[in-house]
Short mmCIF file of C-alpha atoms in Angstrom, two decimals:
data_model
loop_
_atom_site.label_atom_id
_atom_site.label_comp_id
_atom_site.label_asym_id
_atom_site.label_seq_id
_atom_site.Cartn_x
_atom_site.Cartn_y
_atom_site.Cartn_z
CA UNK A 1320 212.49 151.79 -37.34
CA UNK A 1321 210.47 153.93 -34.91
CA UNK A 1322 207.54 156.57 -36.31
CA UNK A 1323 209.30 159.38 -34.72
CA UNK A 1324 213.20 159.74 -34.53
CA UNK A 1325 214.81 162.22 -32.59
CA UNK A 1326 217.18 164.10 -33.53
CA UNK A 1327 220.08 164.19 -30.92
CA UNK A 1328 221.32 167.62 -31.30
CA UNK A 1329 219.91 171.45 -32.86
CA UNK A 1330 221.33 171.76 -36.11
CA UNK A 1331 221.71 175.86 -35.63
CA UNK A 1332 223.59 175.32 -32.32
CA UNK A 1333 224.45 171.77 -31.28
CA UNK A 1334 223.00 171.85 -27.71
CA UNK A 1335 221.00 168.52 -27.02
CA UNK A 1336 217.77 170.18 -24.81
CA UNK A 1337 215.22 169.45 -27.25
CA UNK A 1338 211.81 168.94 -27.38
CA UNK A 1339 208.76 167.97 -29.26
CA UNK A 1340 207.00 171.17 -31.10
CA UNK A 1341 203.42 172.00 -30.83
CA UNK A 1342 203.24 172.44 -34.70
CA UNK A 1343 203.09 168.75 -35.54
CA UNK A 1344 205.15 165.81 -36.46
CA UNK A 1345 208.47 166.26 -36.85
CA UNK A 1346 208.65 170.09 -34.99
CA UNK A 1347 211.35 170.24 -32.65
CA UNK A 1348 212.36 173.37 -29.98
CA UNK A 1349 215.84 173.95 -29.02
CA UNK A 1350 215.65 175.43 -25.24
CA UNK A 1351 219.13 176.15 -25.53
CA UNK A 1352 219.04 178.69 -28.76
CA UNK A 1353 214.98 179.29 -28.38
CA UNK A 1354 214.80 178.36 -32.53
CA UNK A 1355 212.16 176.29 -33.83
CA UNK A 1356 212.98 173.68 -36.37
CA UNK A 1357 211.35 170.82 -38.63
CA UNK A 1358 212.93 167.48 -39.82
CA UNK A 1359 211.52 165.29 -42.61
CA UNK A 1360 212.52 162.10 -44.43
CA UNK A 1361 212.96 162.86 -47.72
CA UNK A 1362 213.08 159.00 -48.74
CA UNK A 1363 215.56 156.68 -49.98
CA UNK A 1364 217.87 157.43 -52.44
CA UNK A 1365 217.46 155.44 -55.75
CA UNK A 1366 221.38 154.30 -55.87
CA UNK A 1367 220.81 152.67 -52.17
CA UNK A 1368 224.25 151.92 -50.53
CA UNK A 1369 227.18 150.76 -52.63
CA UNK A 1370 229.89 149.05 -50.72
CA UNK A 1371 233.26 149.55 -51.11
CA UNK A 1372 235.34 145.86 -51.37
CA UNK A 1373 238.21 147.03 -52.38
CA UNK A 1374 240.60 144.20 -51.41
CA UNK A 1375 240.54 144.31 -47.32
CA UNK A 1376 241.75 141.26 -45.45
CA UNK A 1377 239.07 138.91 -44.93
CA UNK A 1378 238.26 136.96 -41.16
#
């Protein structure tokens, strides 16, 4: 897993010309829709991933 994931589109607009922000990690711009946004990872969730074998055909 990389230090820094982009994200691949704005979340207020959907357009995909982003770039870095001068605020710190995990600032992005949206050249598109001129908004400024953050992400963060929040963590895992407790539960993790529960898979659903309900029965499918196996190979």
């Amino acid at each position: 897993m990389s230090e820094r994931a982009a994200p691949f589109h704005c979340p207020y607009c959907g357009d995909e010309d982003l770039r870095p922000g001068e605020e710190g990690h995990g600032a992005w711009e949206c050249a598109a829709c001129n908004r400024a946004f953050t992400l963060k990872f929040r963590g895992l969730l407790a539960r993790g991933v529960q898979r659903n074998d309900g029965g499918g055909e196996q190979i």
